[in-house]
Coordinates of C-alpha atoms and ligand atoms in Angstrom, one line a residue:
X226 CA 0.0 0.0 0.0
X227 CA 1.3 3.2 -1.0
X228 CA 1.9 6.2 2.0
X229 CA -1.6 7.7 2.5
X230 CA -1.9 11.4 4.4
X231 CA -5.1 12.9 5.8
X232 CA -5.7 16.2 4.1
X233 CA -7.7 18.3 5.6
X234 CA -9.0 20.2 2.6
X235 CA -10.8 17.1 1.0
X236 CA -11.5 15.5 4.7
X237 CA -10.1 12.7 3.6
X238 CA -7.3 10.4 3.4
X239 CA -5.1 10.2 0.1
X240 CA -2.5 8.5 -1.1
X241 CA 0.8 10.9 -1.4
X242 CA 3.0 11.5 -4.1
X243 CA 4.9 14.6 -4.6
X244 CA 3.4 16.7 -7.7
X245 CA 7.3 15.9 -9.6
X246 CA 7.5 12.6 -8.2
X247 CA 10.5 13.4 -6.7
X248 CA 10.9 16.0 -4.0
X249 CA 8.1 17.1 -1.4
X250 CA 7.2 21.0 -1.5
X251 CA 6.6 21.8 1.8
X252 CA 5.7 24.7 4.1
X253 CA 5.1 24.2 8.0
X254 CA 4.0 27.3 9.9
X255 CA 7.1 27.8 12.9
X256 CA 7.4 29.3 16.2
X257 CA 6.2 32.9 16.8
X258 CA 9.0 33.9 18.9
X259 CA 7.9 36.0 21.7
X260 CA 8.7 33.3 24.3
X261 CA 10.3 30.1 25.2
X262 CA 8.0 27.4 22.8
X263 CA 5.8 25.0 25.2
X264 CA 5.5 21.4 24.5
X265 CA 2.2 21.5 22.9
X266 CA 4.4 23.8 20.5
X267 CA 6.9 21.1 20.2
X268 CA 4.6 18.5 19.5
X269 CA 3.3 20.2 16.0
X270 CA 7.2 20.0 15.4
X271 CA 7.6 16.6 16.0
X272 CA 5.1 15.5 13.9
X273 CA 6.3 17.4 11.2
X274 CA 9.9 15.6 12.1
X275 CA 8.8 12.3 11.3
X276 CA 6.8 13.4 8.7
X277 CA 10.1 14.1 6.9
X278 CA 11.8 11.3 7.9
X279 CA 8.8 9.6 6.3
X280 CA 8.9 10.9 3.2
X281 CA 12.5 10.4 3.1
X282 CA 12.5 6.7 3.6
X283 CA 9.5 6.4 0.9
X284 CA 12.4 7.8 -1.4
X285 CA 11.1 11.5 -1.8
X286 CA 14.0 14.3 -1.7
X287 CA 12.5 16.6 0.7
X288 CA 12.7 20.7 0.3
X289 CA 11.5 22.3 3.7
X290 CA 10.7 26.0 4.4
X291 CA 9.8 27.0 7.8
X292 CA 8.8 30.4 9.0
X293 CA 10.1 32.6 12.0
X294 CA 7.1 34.7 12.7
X295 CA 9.1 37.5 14.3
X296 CA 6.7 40.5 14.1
X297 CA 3.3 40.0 15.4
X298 CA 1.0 42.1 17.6
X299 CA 2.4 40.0 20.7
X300 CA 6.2 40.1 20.3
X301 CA 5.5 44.2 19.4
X302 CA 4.2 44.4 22.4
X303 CA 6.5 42.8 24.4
X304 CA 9.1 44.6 22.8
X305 CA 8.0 47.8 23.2
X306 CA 7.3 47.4 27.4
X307 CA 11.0 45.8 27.3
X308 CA 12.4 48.8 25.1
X309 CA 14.1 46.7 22.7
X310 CA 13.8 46.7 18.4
X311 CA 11.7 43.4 17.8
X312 CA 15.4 41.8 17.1
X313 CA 16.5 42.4 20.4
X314 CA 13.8 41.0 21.6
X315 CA 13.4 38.0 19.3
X316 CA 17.0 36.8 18.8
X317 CA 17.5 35.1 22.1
X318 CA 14.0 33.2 21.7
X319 CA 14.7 32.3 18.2
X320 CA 18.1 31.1 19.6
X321 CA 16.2 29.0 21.9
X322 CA 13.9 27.5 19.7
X323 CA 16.7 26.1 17.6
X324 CA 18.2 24.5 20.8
X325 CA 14.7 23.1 21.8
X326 CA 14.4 21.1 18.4
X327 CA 17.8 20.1 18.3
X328 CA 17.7 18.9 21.5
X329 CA 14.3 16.6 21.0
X330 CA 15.9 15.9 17.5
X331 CA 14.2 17.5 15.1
X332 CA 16.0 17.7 11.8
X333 CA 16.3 21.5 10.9
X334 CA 14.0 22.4 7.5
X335 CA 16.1 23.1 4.5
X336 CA 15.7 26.9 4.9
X337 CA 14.4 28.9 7.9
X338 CA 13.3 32.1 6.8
X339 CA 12.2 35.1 8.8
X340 CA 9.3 37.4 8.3
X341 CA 11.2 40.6 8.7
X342 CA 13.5 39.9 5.9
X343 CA 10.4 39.5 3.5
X344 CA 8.8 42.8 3.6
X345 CA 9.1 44.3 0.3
X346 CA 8.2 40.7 -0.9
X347 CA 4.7 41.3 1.1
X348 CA 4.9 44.8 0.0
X349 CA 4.9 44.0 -3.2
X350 CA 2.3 41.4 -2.8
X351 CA -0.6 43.5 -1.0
X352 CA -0.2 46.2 -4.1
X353 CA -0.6 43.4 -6.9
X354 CA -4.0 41.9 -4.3
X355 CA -5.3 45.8 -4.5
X356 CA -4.6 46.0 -8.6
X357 CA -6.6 42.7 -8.5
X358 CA -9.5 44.4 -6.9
X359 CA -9.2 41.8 -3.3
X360 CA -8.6 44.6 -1.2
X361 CA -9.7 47.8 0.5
X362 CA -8.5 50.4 2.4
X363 CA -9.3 52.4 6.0
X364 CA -7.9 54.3 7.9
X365 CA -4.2 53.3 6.2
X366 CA -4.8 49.9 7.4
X367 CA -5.3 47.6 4.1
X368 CA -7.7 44.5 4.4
X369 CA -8.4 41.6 2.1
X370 CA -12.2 41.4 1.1
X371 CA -13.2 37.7 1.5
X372 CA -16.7 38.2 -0.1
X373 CA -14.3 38.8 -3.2
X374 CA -12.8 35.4 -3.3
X375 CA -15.0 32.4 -4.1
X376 CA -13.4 30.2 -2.0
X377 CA -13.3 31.4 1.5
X378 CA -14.1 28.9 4.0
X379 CA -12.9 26.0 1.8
X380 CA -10.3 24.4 4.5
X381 CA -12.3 24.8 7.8
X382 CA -15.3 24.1 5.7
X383 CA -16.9 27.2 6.9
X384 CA -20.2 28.3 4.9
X385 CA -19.7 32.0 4.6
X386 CA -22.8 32.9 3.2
X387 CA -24.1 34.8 6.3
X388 CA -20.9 36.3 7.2
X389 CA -21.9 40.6 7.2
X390 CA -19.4 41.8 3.9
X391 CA -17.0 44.6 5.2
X392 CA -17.1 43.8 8.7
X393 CA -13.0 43.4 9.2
X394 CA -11.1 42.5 11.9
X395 CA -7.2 44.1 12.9
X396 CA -5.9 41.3 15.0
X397 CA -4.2 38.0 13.9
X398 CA -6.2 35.6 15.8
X399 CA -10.2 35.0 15.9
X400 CA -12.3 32.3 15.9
X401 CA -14.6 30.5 13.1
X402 CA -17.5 32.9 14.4
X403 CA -15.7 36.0 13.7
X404 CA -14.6 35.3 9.7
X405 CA -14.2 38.6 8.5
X406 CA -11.9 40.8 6.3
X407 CA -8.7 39.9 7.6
X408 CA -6.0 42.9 7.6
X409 CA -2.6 42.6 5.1
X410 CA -1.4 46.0 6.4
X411 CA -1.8 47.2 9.8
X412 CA -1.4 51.6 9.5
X413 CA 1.5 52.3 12.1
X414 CA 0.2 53.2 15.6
X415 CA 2.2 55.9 17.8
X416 CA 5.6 54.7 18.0
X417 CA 5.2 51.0 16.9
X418 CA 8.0 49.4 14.7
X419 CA 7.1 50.0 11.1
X420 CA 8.0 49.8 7.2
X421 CA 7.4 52.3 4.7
X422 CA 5.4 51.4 1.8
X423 CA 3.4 53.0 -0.8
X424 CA 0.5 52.4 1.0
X425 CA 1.6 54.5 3.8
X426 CA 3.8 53.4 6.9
X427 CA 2.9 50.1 8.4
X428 CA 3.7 46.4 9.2
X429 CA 2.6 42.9 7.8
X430 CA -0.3 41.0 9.1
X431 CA 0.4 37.7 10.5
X432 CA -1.1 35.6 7.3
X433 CA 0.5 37.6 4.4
X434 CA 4.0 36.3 5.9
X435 CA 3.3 33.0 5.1
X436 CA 1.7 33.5 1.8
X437 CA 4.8 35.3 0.7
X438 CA 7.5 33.2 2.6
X439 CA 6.2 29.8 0.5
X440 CA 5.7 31.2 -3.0
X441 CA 8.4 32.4 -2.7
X442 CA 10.8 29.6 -2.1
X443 CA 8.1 26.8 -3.6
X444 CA 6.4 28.2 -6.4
X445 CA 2.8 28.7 -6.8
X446 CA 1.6 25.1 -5.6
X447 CA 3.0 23.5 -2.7
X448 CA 3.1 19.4 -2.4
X449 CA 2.3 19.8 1.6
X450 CA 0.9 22.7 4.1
X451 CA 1.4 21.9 7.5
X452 CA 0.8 23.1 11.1
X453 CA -1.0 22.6 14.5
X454 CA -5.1 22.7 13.9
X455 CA -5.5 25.6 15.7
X456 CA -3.9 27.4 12.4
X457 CA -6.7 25.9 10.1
X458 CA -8.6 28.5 10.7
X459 CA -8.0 31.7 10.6
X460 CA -4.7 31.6 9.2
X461 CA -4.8 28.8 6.8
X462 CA -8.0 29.9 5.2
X463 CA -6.6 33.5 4.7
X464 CA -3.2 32.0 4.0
X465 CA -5.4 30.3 0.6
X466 CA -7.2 33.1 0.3
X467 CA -4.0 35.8 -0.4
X468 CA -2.1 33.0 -2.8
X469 CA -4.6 31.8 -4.8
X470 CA -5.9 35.7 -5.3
X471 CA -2.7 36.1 -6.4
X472 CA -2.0 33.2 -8.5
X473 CA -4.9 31.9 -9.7
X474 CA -3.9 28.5 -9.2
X475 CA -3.9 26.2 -6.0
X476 CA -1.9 27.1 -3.3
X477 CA -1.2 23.9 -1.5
X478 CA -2.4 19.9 -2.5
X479 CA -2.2 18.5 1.2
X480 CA -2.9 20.5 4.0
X481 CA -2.1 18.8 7.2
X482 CA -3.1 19.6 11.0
X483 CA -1.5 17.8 14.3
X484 CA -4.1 17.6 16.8
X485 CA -3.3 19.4 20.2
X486 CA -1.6 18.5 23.3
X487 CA -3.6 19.0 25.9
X488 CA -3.5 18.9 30.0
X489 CA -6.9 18.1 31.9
X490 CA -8.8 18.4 29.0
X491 CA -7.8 21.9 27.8
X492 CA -5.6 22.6 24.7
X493 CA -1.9 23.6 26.4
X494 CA -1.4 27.1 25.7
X495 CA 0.6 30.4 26.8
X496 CA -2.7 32.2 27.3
X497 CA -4.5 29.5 29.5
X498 CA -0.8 29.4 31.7
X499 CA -1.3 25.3 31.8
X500 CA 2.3 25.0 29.7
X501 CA 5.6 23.4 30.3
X502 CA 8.9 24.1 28.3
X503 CA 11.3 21.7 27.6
X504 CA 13.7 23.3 29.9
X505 CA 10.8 22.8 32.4
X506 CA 10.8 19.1 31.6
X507 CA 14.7 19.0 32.0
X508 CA 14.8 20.5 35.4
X509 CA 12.3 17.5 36.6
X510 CA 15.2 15.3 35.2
X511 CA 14.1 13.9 32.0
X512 CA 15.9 12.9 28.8
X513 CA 14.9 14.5 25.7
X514 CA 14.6 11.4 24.0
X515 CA 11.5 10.5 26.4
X516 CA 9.8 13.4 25.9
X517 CA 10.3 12.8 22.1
X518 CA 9.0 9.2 22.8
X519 CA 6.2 10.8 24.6
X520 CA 5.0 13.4 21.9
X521 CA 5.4 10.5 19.1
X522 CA 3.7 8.0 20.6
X523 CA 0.1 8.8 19.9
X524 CA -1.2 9.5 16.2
X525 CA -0.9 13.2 14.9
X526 CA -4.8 13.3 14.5
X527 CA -5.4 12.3 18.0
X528 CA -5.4 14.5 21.3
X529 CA -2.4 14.0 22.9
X530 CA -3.1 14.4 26.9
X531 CA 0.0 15.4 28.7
X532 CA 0.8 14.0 32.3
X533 CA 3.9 13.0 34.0
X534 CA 2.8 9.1 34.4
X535 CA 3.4 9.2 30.7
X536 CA 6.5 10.7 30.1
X537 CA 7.6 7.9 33.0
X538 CA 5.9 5.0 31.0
X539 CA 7.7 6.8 28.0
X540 CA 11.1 5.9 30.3
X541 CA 10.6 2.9 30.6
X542 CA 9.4 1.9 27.6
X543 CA 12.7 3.3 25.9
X544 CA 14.5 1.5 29.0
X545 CA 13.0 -1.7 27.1
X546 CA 14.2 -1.2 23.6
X547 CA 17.5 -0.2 24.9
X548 CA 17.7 -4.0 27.1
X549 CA 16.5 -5.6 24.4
X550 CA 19.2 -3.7 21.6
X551 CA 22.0 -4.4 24.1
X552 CA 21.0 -8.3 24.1
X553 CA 21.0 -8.3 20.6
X554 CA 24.1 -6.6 19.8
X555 CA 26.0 -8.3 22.3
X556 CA 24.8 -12.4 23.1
X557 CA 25.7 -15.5 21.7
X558 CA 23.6 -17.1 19.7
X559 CA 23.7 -20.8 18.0
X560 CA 25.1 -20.4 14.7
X561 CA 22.6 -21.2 12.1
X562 CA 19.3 -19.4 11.0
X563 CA 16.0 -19.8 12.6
X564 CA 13.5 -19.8 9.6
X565 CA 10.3 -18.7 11.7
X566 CA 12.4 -15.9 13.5
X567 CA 13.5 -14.8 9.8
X568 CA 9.8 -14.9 8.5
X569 CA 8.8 -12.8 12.0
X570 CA 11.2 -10.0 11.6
X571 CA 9.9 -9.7 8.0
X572 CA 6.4 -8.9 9.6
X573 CA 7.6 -6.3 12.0
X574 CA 9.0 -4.8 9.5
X575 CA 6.2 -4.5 7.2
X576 CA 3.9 -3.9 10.1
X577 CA 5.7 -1.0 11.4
X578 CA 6.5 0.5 7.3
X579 CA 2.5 -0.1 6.8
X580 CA 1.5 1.5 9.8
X581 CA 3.6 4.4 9.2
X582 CA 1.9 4.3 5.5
X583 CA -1.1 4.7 6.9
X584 CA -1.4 8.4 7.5
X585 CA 1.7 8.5 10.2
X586 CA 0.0 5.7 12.8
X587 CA 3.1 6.2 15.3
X588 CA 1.2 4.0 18.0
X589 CA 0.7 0.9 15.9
X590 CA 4.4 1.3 14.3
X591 CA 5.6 1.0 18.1
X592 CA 3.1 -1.5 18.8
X593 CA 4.7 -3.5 15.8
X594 CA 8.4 -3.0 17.6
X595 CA 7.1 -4.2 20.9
X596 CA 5.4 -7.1 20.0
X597 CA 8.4 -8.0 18.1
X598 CA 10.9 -7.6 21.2
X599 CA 8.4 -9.5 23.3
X600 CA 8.3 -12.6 20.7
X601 CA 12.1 -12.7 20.4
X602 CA 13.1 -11.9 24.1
X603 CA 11.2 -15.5 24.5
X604 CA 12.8 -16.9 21.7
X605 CA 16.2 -15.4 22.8
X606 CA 15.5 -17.2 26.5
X607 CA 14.8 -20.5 24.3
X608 CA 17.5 -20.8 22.6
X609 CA 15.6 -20.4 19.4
X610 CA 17.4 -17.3 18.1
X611 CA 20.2 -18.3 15.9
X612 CA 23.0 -16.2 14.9
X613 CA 21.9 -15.9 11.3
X614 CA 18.9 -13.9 12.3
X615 CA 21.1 -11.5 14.3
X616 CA 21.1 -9.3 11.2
X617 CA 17.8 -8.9 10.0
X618 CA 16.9 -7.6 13.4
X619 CA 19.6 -5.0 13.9
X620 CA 18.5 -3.9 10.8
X621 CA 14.9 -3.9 11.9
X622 CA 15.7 -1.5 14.8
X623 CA 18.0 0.5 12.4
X624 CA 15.0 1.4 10.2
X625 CA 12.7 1.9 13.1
X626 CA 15.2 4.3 15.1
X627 CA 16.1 6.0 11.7
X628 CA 12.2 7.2 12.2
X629 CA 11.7 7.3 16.1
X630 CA 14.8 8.1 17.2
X631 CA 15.1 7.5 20.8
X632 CA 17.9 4.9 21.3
X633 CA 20.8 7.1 21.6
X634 CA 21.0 8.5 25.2
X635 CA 21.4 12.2 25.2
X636 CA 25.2 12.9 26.0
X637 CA 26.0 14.8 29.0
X638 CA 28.3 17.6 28.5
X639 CA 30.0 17.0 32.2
X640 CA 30.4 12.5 32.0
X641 CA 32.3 9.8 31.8
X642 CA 33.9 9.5 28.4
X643 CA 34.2 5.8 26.6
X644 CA 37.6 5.5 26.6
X645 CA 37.0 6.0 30.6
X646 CA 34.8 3.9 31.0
X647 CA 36.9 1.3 28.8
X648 CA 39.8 1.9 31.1
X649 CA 37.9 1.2 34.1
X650 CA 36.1 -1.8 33.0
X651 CA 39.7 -3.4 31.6
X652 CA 40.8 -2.3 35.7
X653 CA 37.8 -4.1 37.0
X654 CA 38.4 -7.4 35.4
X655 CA 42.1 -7.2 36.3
X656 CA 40.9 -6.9 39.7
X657 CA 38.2 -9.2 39.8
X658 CA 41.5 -12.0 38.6
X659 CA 43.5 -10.8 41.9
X660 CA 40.3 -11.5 43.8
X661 CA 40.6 -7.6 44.9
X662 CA 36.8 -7.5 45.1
X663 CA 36.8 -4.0 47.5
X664 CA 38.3 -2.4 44.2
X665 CA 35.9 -4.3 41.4
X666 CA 32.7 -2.6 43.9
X667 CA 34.4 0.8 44.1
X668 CA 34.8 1.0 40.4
X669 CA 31.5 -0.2 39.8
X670 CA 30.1 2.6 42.3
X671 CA 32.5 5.0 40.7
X672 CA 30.6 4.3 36.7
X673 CA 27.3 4.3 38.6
X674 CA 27.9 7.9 39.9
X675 CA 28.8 9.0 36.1
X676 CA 25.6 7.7 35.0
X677 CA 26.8 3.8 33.6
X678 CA 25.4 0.6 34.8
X679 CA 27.7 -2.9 34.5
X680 CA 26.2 -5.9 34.1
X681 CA 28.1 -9.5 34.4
X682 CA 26.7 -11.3 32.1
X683 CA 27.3 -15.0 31.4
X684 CA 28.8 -13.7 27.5
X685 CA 30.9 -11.4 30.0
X686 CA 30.5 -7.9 31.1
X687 CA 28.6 -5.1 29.0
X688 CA 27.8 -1.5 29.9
X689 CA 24.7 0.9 29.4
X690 CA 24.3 4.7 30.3
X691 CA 21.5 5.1 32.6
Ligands
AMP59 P1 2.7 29.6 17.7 O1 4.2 29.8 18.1 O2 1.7 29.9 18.7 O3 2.5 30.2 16.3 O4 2.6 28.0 17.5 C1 3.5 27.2 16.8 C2 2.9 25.9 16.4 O5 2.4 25.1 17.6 C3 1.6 26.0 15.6 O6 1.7 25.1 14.5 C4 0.5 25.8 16.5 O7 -0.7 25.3 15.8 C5 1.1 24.7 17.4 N1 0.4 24.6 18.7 C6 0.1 25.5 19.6 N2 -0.4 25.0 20.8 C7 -0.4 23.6 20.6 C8 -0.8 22.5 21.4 N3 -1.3 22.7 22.7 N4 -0.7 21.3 20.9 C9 -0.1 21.1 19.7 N5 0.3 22.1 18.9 C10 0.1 23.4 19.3
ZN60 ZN1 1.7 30.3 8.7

């Protein structure tokens, strides 16, 4: 079965090729950086993480833009109580949200791009909407006149039909009730930051950025849209609304929405204060790699509900693979190959590819993984797990950690090295031979302390970070 998304524009699920058959056109809305981003934030990002890794592994070259929305009614003000330009204000948050991602492992789109630096690009774009006849103007402020374009309401399947024409609306956010004319050009007010423009001084509304930002860097059709669902409407529908004004054709094929993360029922937001930030989550002690478990664990489409009984199942559900990888890696096996063990590594694998097929199903890929490590952990204890199917299965967690990637524990800038732990390990077993067994328990305390567990095994003695 070929890879099958959920778009939202047709409400339903379609099979995915990119419109070259080669490489994926895709824009994903980023952070607005007026603040550290929360994890509700971060899951939208991960999803659109192993969405790319996705694609990559179903062969597709990839080519990513994502925005920095660094002007926007809340970062002016912010910036203005703080007395800084909106660069000194956004450059340390920016800054952080690159550390964020890199930390939960979030491969880095091929170009971030920042709204400031597109302003005569929007400029340019809000004069050729108003020689198309989409806009109007008042009081300097210019708006675009959804009555004027046929297809408003054609993503959040809204009916517009009631919706009073010229009623407008200045700010960036509003709900389904409130569709109105959305504003392109906010008219400077007292000492805000502004541009100059033909059209008098002023600064970009939130949607034109992204309008811009992708046709510019993708061409007129893009393969993929993506963001959280909150951004379906208004931003999405205005975001169609602006491009296809202006280019007649369709702006994007798939437009895909992660569902939110949410805490006690309510969607995790800045506004509601219910939020945690990764840097939160780290003081409490855990990885990054669980937390990435966590927020890939459940299907995009479904609500994801936050609590800290999950991130610990998360633990140890990572401690498991990482058991079951170092048995593999390291045990004797019989030589030979165990036919049935070859023919049930070959399912995994297809199960975990087909569930990933199947519109990103995260929860049944790991299910697929699971179920594997339980079958062969028996067959390990039974003998039945020959060296000849050694392979296949390190392969099998290869492909599944190329995706989820959560194996690799996080490296601690202050820790014990390899080559330290090497040299103590080769001092333990010279010990242990002189029957110095005071020394063989300090040393084993010693890696404990830096984070590294010993186990004597029967195969001899192997190591794991904690
Ligand atoms: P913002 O910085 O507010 O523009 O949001 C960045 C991204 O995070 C957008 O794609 C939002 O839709 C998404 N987002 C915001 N809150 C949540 C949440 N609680 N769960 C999942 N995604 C969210
Ligand atoms: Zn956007």
């Amino acid at each position: 079965m070929p890879l099958r998304l959920y778009n939202t524009l047709t409400q339903q699920v379609q099979e995915f090729t990119p419109m070259d058959g080669k490489t994926v056109r895709m824009y994903t809305c980023g952070p607005t950086v007026y603040n550290y981003v929360h994890i509700g934030n971060l899951r939208t990002f991960t999803f659109q993480d192993i969405l790319r890794r996705w694609l990559r592994a179903r062969g597709y070259a990839l080519n990513h833009v994502m925005n920095i929305t660094d002007v926007e009614d809340k970062i002016i003000r912010s910036a203005m109580q703080q007395g800084k330009t909106l660069h000194e204000y956004t450059e340390p948050f920016e800054k952080a949200f690159l550390e964020d991602t890199d930390a939960l492992r979030l491969e880095r789109p091929e170009r971030l791009v920042r709204a400031t630096e597109h302003i005569p690009e929007m400029v340019a774009a809000i004069e050729k909407l108003e020689q198309k006849g989409f806009t109007y103007q008042s009081d300097g402020s210019v708006y675009f006149k959804i009555s004027k374009f046929a297809g408003y309401g054609k993503l959040s399947h809204l009916d517009v039909s009631g919706i009073r024409a010229g009623a407008r609306v200045d700010v960036d956010e509003y709900d389904k009730a409130d569709a109105r004319d959305f504003v392109l050009w906010k008219a400077k007010r007292d000492s805000e930051p502004s541009w100059d423009a033909p059209m008098g001084a002023g600064r970009p509304g939130w949607h034109i950025e992204c309008s811009v930002m992708a046709m510019k860097y993708l061409g007129d059709t893009l393969d993929i849209h993506a963001g959280g669902v909150d951004l379906t409407f208004p931003h999405h529908e205005n975001e169609i609304a602006q491009s296809e004004a202006l280019s007649g054709k369709q702006f994007s094929r798939f437009w895909l929405h992660a569902e939110h993360l949410i805490v006690e029922g309510q969607k995790m937001s800045k506004s509601l204060g219910n939020f945690y930030t990764l840097r939160d989550l780290f003081e409490r002690g855990y990885q990054p790699e669980v937390i990435r478990y966590l927020l890939v664990s459940v299907p995009y489409r479904k609500k994801l509900n936050f609590t800290f009984d999950g991130l610990k199942a998360a633990a140890t559900s990572i401690d498991r693979l990482r058991n079951y990888k170092l048995r593999l890696d390291t045990d004797k096996f019989a030589a030979g190959e165990n036919a049935a063990i070859t023919e049930r590594t070959a399912l995994a694998l297809k199960q975990f590819e087909e569930s990933l097929d199947d519109d990103l199903n995260t929860a049944e890929a790991l299910a697929a993984i699971f179920e594997y490590v339980r079958d062969t952990n028996s067959s390990m204890d039974a003998g039945e797990f020959d060296e000849g199917n050694r392979a296949a299965a390190q392969e099998l967690f290869a492909r599944f950690d190329s995706i989820m990637d959560v194996l690799k524990p996080t490296s601690r800038e202050v820790g014990i090295s390899e080559a330290q732990i090497d040299a103590l390990i080769a001092e333990r077993v010279q010990a242990k031979k002189t029957k110095n067994f005071q020394r063989s328990d300090e040393i084993r305390a010693e890696l404990l302390v830096g984070g590294v567990i010993l186990e004597d095994t029967k195969e001899g003695m192997r190591w794991k970070r904690k």
